[in-house]
Tab-separated table of C-alpha atoms in Angstrom:
chain	number	residue	atom	x	y	z
X	701	MET	CA	0.213	0.025	0.095
X	702	ARG	CA	1.029	3.489	-0.873
X	703	ARG	CA	1.761	6.052	1.784
X	704	PHE	CA	0.129	9.315	1.096
X	705	GLU	CA	1.623	11.967	2.915
X	706	PHE	CA	0.586	15.939	3.290
X	707	VAL	CA	2.459	19.164	4.431
X	708	ASP	CA	-0.219	20.006	6.708
X	709	LEU	CA	-3.463	19.282	8.015
X	710	GLN	CA	-5.286	21.610	5.727
X	711	THR	CA	-3.900	19.981	2.694
X	712	ALA	CA	-4.690	16.511	3.771
X	713	TYR	CA	-8.446	17.321	4.695
X	714	ASP	CA	-8.523	19.665	0.893
X	715	PHE	CA	-7.312	16.232	-0.642
X	716	TYR	CA	-9.918	13.781	0.813
X	717	ASN	CA	-12.728	16.591	0.299
X	718	GLU	CA	-11.868	16.480	-3.527
X	719	PHE	CA	-11.442	12.840	-3.716
X	720	GLU	CA	-14.843	12.186	-2.180
X	721	ARG	CA	-16.386	14.854	-4.228
X	722	MET	CA	-15.636	12.901	-6.968
X	723	GLN	CA	-16.866	10.160	-5.255
X	724	GLY	CA	-20.327	11.918	-4.859
X	725	PHE	CA	-20.349	12.917	-1.222
X	726	SER	CA	-19.219	15.762	1.154
X	727	VAL	CA	-16.442	15.707	4.136
X	728	ARG	CA	-16.642	16.837	7.738
X	729	ARG	CA	-14.013	16.824	10.305
X	730	SER	CA	-14.700	14.726	13.188
X	731	LYS	CA	-12.173	13.659	16.118
X	732	VAL	CA	-9.211	15.245	16.823
X	733	GLY	CA	-6.185	13.875	18.799
X	734	ARG	CA	-4.152	16.755	20.906
X	735	SER	CA	-0.812	16.481	22.455
X	736	THR	CA	-0.712	16.557	26.331
X	737	LYS	CA	3.016	17.352	26.693
X	738	ILE	CA	4.024	20.657	28.637
X	739	GLY	CA	4.574	23.235	26.388
X	740	SER	CA	3.379	21.605	23.387
X	741	GLU	CA	0.053	23.955	23.756
X	742	GLY	CA	-2.159	21.159	22.802
X	743	GLU	CA	-0.938	20.738	19.067
X	744	PHE	CA	-2.678	17.996	16.964
X	745	LEU	CA	-1.436	14.661	16.395
X	746	TRP	CA	-4.160	12.749	14.536
X	747	GLN	CA	-7.356	13.818	13.161
X	748	ILE	CA	-10.412	11.813	11.485
X	749	PHE	CA	-12.334	13.041	8.328
X	750	VAL	CA	-15.547	11.244	7.675
X	751	CYS	CA	-18.518	11.403	5.236
X	752	SER	CA	-20.861	14.012	6.024
X	753	ARG	CA	-23.945	11.179	6.370
X	754	LYS	CA	-21.660	9.412	9.394
X	755	GLY	CA	-23.571	9.308	12.607
X	756	GLU	CA	-27.261	9.416	13.977
X	757	ARG	CA	-29.572	12.078	15.242
X	758	ASP	CA	-30.144	11.773	18.880
X	759	ALA	CA	-33.264	9.682	19.454
X	760	LYS	CA	-34.497	12.589	21.747
X	761	HIS	CA	-34.358	15.156	19.169
X	762	ILE	CA	-36.304	12.734	16.809
X	763	HIS	CA	-39.415	12.419	19.015
X	764	ARG	CA	-39.700	15.831	20.717
X	765	VAL	CA	-43.341	16.579	21.428
X	766	GLU	CA	-42.773	20.247	22.589
X	767	ARG	CA	-41.339	21.306	18.864
X	768	LYS	CA	-41.962	24.735	17.734
X	769	MET	CA	-40.954	23.610	14.444
X	770	ASP	CA	-40.972	21.450	12.110
X	771	PRO	CA	-37.807	19.280	12.461
X	772	ARG	CA	-35.243	19.101	9.911
X	773	PRO	CA	-34.822	16.126	7.242
X	774	ILE	CA	-32.757	13.529	8.628
X	775	THR	CA	-29.302	13.218	6.745
X	776	ARG	CA	-27.001	10.872	8.951
X	777	CYS	CA	-27.314	7.136	8.415
X	778	GLY	CA	-24.302	5.727	10.157
X	779	CYS	CA	-22.028	6.141	7.249
X	780	GLY	CA	-18.430	3.980	7.794
X	781	ALA	CA	-16.460	6.024	5.466
X	782	GLN	CA	-13.460	7.892	7.017
X	783	ILE	CA	-9.579	8.754	6.760
X	784	LYS	CA	-7.318	9.071	9.924
X	785	VAL	CA	-4.220	11.251	9.341
X	786	HIS	CA	-1.425	11.485	11.559
X	787	ILE	CA	1.587	13.714	11.914
X	788	ASP	CA	4.924	12.247	11.518
X	789	GLN	CA	7.028	13.728	14.342
X	790	SER	CA	10.247	13.507	12.808
X	791	THR	CA	9.374	15.292	9.715
X	792	GLY	CA	6.424	17.103	10.553
X	793	CYS	CA	4.299	15.677	7.703
X	794	TRP	CA	1.074	14.264	7.957
X	795	PHE	CA	0.166	10.503	6.683
X	796	VAL	CA	-2.933	8.493	6.102
X	797	GLU	CA	-2.962	6.180	8.900
X	798	LYS	CA	-6.527	4.452	8.257
X	799	PHE	CA	-8.750	4.646	5.218
X	800	CYS	CA	-12.244	2.920	5.158
X	801	GLU	CA	-14.128	3.770	1.815
X	802	GLU	CA	-17.351	1.891	2.690
X	803	HIS	CA	-20.545	3.721	2.566
X	804	ASN	CA	-24.152	2.829	2.961
X	805	HIS	CA	-25.921	5.096	1.420
X	806	GLU	CA	-26.458	6.220	-2.463
X	807	MET	CA	-23.691	8.587	-3.977
X	808	LEU	CA	-24.865	11.778	-5.117
X	809	ASP	CA	-25.572	11.761	-9.084
X	810	ALA	CA	-22.195	12.556	-11.430
X	811	ARG	CA	-24.675	15.937	-12.441
X	812	PHE	CA	-24.733	17.251	-9.083
X	813	ARG	CA	-21.135	16.563	-7.789
X	814	ASP	CA	-19.739	19.959	-8.662
X	815	CYS	CA	-22.425	21.298	-6.416
X	816	CYS	CA	-21.006	19.898	-3.142
X	817	VAL	CA	-20.056	22.220	-0.474
X	818	LEU	CA	-17.242	22.029	2.007
X	819	ILE	CA	-18.991	20.851	5.679
X	820	GLU	CA	-16.703	21.649	8.795
């Protein structure tokens, strides 16, 4: 397997976002790991970027009876597609540590793929 490296975290995000936009979906930032060393000021050590449809809406928000407005459409379906990037402490470059390409939903039709927006 080829090792993908990036000069910084934003470049890794931009690459994955563009790659997945061509596949037919958008990306958002998820969990992040920070350094706990004294003097490191909580620098990022790793971050996970996920399909924007990952996760589920909390059940307490689905079945609320005291709503003042109609609920928004449910867009999350528990998709597992994600990428985890990690920093190489010796070089300062970011590399792909984990890549999962498994979607459990339909992709955006090819004619609409140029309309995907960045979601953070």
